[in-house]
Coordinates of C-alpha atoms in Angstrom, one line a residue:
S1 CA 58.7 -15.7 -0.4
I2 CA 61.5 -13.6 -1.7
N3 CA 62.4 -16.3 -4.2
A4 CA 58.9 -16.4 -5.7
E5 CA 58.5 -12.6 -5.7
Y6 CA 61.8 -11.9 -7.4
M7 CA 61.8 -14.7 -9.9
G8 CA 58.1 -14.0 -10.7
T9 CA 59.1 -10.4 -11.6
A10 CA 62.0 -11.7 -13.7
Y11 CA 59.7 -14.0 -15.7
R12 CA 57.2 -11.3 -16.3
L13 CA 59.9 -9.0 -17.6
L14 CA 61.3 -11.7 -19.8
S15 CA 57.9 -12.4 -21.2
L16 CA 57.4 -8.8 -22.1
I17 CA 60.8 -8.6 -23.8
C18 CA 60.4 -11.8 -25.8
T19 CA 56.8 -11.1 -27.0
N20 CA 57.4 -7.5 -28.0
P21 CA 57.8 -7.4 -31.8
E22 CA 59.5 -4.0 -31.7
I23 CA 62.5 -5.3 -29.8
S24 CA 64.7 -6.8 -32.5
R25 CA 68.3 -5.7 -31.6
P26 CA 68.0 -3.9 -28.3
T27 CA 71.0 -2.2 -26.8
A28 CA 69.6 -1.2 -23.4
K29 CA 70.8 -2.9 -20.2
F30 CA 68.9 -3.5 -17.0
S31 CA 71.1 -2.3 -14.2
M32 CA 70.5 -3.3 -10.6
A33 CA 74.1 -4.3 -9.9
F34 CA 75.7 -3.9 -6.6
Q35 CA 79.2 -2.6 -6.2
R36 CA 80.3 -5.7 -4.5
P37 CA 78.5 -8.7 -6.0
V38 CA 77.7 -11.6 -3.8
E39 CA 79.3 -14.7 -5.2
T40 CA 77.8 -18.2 -4.5
S41 CA 79.1 -21.7 -5.2
E42 CA 77.5 -24.1 -7.5
W43 CA 76.5 -26.3 -4.6
E44 CA 74.8 -23.4 -2.8
D45 CA 72.9 -22.7 -6.0
V46 CA 71.8 -26.4 -6.3
Q47 CA 70.7 -26.5 -2.7
Y48 CA 68.7 -23.2 -3.0
K49 CA 66.7 -24.7 -5.9
F50 CA 65.4 -27.2 -3.4
G51 CA 64.6 -24.6 -0.7
N52 CA 67.7 -25.0 1.4
K53 CA 69.2 -21.6 2.2
V54 CA 72.8 -22.5 2.8
G55 CA 76.0 -20.4 2.6
K56 CA 75.6 -16.9 1.2
Y57 CA 71.8 -17.5 0.6
A58 CA 71.2 -17.6 4.3
S59 CA 72.4 -14.0 4.8
H60 CA 72.2 -12.4 1.3
E61 CA 69.2 -14.0 -0.4
K62 CA 67.7 -10.7 -1.6
E63 CA 70.9 -9.4 -3.0
I64 CA 71.7 -12.7 -4.8
L65 CA 68.3 -12.9 -6.5
T66 CA 68.5 -9.3 -7.6
Q67 CA 71.9 -10.0 -9.2
K68 CA 70.5 -13.1 -11.0
I69 CA 67.6 -11.0 -12.4
E70 CA 70.0 -8.5 -13.7
Q71 CA 72.1 -11.2 -15.4
I72 CA 69.0 -12.8 -17.0
M73 CA 67.8 -9.4 -18.3
D74 CA 71.2 -8.5 -19.7
E75 CA 71.5 -11.8 -21.5
V76 CA 68.0 -11.7 -23.0
V77 CA 68.4 -8.1 -24.2
A78 CA 71.8 -8.8 -25.7
N79 CA 70.8 -12.0 -27.5
Y80 CA 67.2 -11.6 -28.4
D81 CA 66.5 -12.7 -32.0
P82 CA 62.8 -12.7 -33.2
L83 CA 63.6 -15.6 -35.6
A84 CA 65.4 -17.8 -33.2
K85 CA 62.3 -19.7 -31.9
R86 CA 60.8 -20.2 -35.4
T87 CA 60.7 -23.8 -36.6
T88 CA 62.1 -24.8 -40.0
A89 CA 58.5 -25.1 -41.2
E90 CA 57.6 -21.6 -40.1
L91 CA 60.8 -20.2 -41.6
A92 CA 60.0 -22.0 -44.9
E93 CA 56.5 -20.5 -44.9
M94 CA 58.0 -17.0 -44.4
L95 CA 60.4 -17.6 -47.3
E96 CA 57.4 -18.4 -49.5
D97 CA 55.9 -15.1 -48.7
D98 CA 59.1 -13.2 -49.3
D99 CA 61.9 -15.3 -50.8
E100 CA 64.2 -12.3 -50.9
D101 CA 64.4 -11.8 -47.2
E102 CA 68.1 -12.5 -46.4
K103 CA 67.6 -12.6 -42.7
V104 CA 64.8 -15.3 -43.0
L105 CA 66.9 -17.3 -45.4
K106 CA 69.9 -17.2 -43.2
A107 CA 67.9 -18.2 -40.2
F108 CA 66.3 -21.1 -42.1
R109 CA 69.7 -22.4 -43.2
E110 CA 71.2 -22.2 -39.7
K111 CA 68.2 -23.8 -38.1
R112 CA 68.2 -26.7 -40.6
L113 CA 72.0 -27.2 -40.3
A114 CA 71.6 -27.2 -36.5
E115 CA 68.9 -29.9 -36.7
L116 CA 71.0 -32.1 -38.9
K117 CA 74.1 -31.7 -36.7
Q118 CA 72.1 -32.5 -33.6
A119 CA 70.7 -35.6 -35.2
S120 CA 74.1 -36.9 -36.1
T121 CA 76.4 -35.8 -33.3
G122 CA 76.3 -35.3 -29.6
P123 CA 76.9 -37.4 -26.5
R124 CA 75.6 -40.9 -26.3
Y125 CA 74.7 -42.5 -22.9
G126 CA 72.4 -45.5 -23.0
R127 CA 72.5 -46.6 -19.3
V128 CA 71.6 -45.5 -15.8
A129 CA 74.7 -44.3 -13.9
H130 CA 75.0 -43.8 -10.1
I131 CA 76.6 -40.7 -8.7
G132 CA 77.4 -39.3 -5.3
R133 CA 77.1 -35.8 -3.9
S134 CA 80.6 -34.8 -5.1
D135 CA 79.6 -35.6 -8.7
Y136 CA 76.4 -33.7 -8.8
V137 CA 77.6 -30.4 -10.1
A138 CA 79.8 -31.9 -12.8
E139 CA 77.3 -34.6 -14.0
V140 CA 74.0 -32.6 -13.7
T141 CA 74.3 -28.8 -13.6
N142 CA 77.4 -28.8 -15.8
A143 CA 76.3 -31.7 -18.1
G144 CA 76.6 -29.5 -21.2
K145 CA 74.5 -27.4 -23.5
E146 CA 71.2 -28.9 -24.7
I147 CA 71.9 -32.1 -22.6
C148 CA 68.9 -33.5 -20.8
V149 CA 69.5 -35.2 -17.5
V150 CA 67.0 -37.3 -15.6
V151 CA 68.0 -37.8 -12.0
L152 CA 66.3 -40.4 -9.7
L153 CA 66.6 -39.7 -6.0
F154 CA 66.2 -42.9 -4.1
Q155 CA 66.8 -44.9 -0.9
D156 CA 67.9 -48.5 -0.6
G157 CA 65.1 -50.9 0.2
H158 CA 62.4 -48.5 -1.0
S159 CA 60.2 -50.6 -3.3
A160 CA 58.7 -47.7 -5.4
C161 CA 62.2 -46.4 -6.0
Q162 CA 63.4 -49.8 -7.1
K163 CA 60.5 -50.2 -9.5
L164 CA 61.1 -46.8 -11.1
A165 CA 64.8 -47.4 -11.3
Q166 CA 64.1 -50.6 -13.2
A167 CA 61.8 -48.7 -15.6
L168 CA 64.6 -46.1 -16.3
Q169 CA 67.1 -49.0 -16.9
D170 CA 64.7 -50.3 -19.6
I171 CA 64.2 -46.9 -21.2
A172 CA 67.8 -45.6 -21.1
P173 CA 69.3 -47.9 -23.9
R174 CA 66.7 -46.6 -26.4
F175 CA 67.2 -42.9 -25.8
L176 CA 70.9 -42.4 -26.0
K177 CA 70.9 -38.6 -25.9
T178 CA 69.4 -38.4 -22.4
K179 CA 71.6 -38.9 -19.4
F180 CA 70.0 -41.0 -16.7
L181 CA 71.4 -40.9 -13.2
T182 CA 70.6 -42.1 -9.7
I183 CA 71.7 -40.6 -6.4
K184 CA 70.7 -41.3 -2.8
S185 CA 68.2 -38.7 -1.8
T186 CA 70.0 -37.6 1.4
E187 CA 73.2 -37.1 -0.6
A188 CA 71.5 -34.8 -3.1
I189 CA 69.5 -32.9 -0.5
P190 CA 70.3 -33.3 3.3
D191 CA 67.3 -34.5 5.3
F192 CA 65.3 -35.2 2.2
P193 CA 62.0 -36.9 3.5
D194 CA 61.3 -40.5 2.4
R195 CA 57.7 -39.6 2.0
N196 CA 58.6 -37.7 -1.2
L197 CA 60.3 -40.7 -2.7
P198 CA 60.8 -41.6 -5.4
C199 CA 61.7 -38.2 -6.7
V200 CA 62.7 -37.5 -10.3
L201 CA 64.5 -34.3 -11.4
V202 CA 64.7 -33.3 -15.0
Y203 CA 67.4 -30.9 -16.1
R204 CA 68.3 -29.3 -19.4
D205 CA 71.2 -26.8 -20.0
G206 CA 72.0 -27.1 -16.3
K207 CA 68.5 -25.8 -15.3
M208 CA 65.9 -27.9 -13.4
L209 CA 62.7 -28.1 -15.5
Q210 CA 60.7 -30.7 -13.6
Q211 CA 60.5 -32.2 -10.1
I212 CA 58.2 -35.2 -9.8
T213 CA 57.7 -36.7 -6.4
G214 CA 55.8 -40.0 -5.7
L215 CA 54.2 -42.2 -8.3
N216 CA 51.1 -40.3 -9.3
R217 CA 52.6 -38.7 -12.4
W218 CA 53.8 -42.1 -13.6
G219 CA 50.4 -43.8 -13.2
G220 CA 50.4 -44.9 -9.6
P221 CA 51.8 -48.0 -7.9
G222 CA 50.9 -50.2 -10.9
F223 CA 52.7 -48.1 -13.5
K224 CA 54.4 -49.8 -16.5
V225 CA 57.6 -48.9 -18.4
E226 CA 55.4 -47.4 -21.2
D227 CA 53.8 -45.0 -18.7
V228 CA 57.2 -43.7 -17.7
E229 CA 58.3 -43.4 -21.3
W230 CA 55.2 -41.5 -22.2
E231 CA 55.6 -39.0 -19.4
L232 CA 59.3 -38.4 -20.1
S233 CA 58.4 -37.8 -23.8
K234 CA 55.7 -35.3 -22.8
M235 CA 58.1 -33.3 -20.8
R236 CA 60.7 -33.6 -23.6
A237 CA 63.2 -35.4 -21.4
I238 CA 63.6 -38.0 -24.2
E239 CA 63.3 -37.6 -28.0
G240 CA 62.1 -40.1 -30.6
S241 CA 59.5 -42.1 -28.6
E242 CA 57.2 -44.1 -30.8
L243 CA 54.3 -43.7 -28.4
T244 CA 51.6 -41.5 -29.8
E245 CA 49.1 -41.6 -27.0
S246 CA 49.0 -42.4 -23.3
P247 CA 49.2 -46.1 -22.5
R248 CA 46.6 -45.5 -19.8
E249 CA 44.0 -44.4 -22.3

């Protein structure tokens, strides 16, 4: 499909940029811009992620994807920092090798301060909230920087949805930095098939990272709360779980 072809190209280019050690402070810009950019709404963007070509995507899909690739490339090239993804442990080791490297020392300090700030501040949730279609963009895609959102798509009377919703209600009070939400599947995505329920979407920084349909990922129909917690921890949807191995092992 056009989506897979274009985004696959984008990811390959991003990988090349981010793994090339010679690129430290690049100034070049990738330019594929059109004179008249095609503007899309946030709702059209959300629908497109689920395969629904609505609005401008129905008539200008290729142009929109090309523009998005250009935006991604320009952001990566402008903001690339070879030290940004280093952990504090890695930066500390680099300092031991060369304790006079000001760039490494600065990165170490900034990383450590960010970790301390993240641990002590930020939004607190602690419950599962229900939203409607009109709330989706504000509560999910615009939730905020570094905010993880777990969204359960459900239908009333669906036993598997009810069981998974109960598990999330048990988990939410223990992981306050994750926003847990529920929304009726057909409100989130028109004509969403019941055979794909329950469906869990995991977002971070407004981008969808995971889409889990059915119960297999959670351990099947007999899953327990611990199974759900383990899987959410593995995908980094929650932080601070005390589970060290799969409950099913």
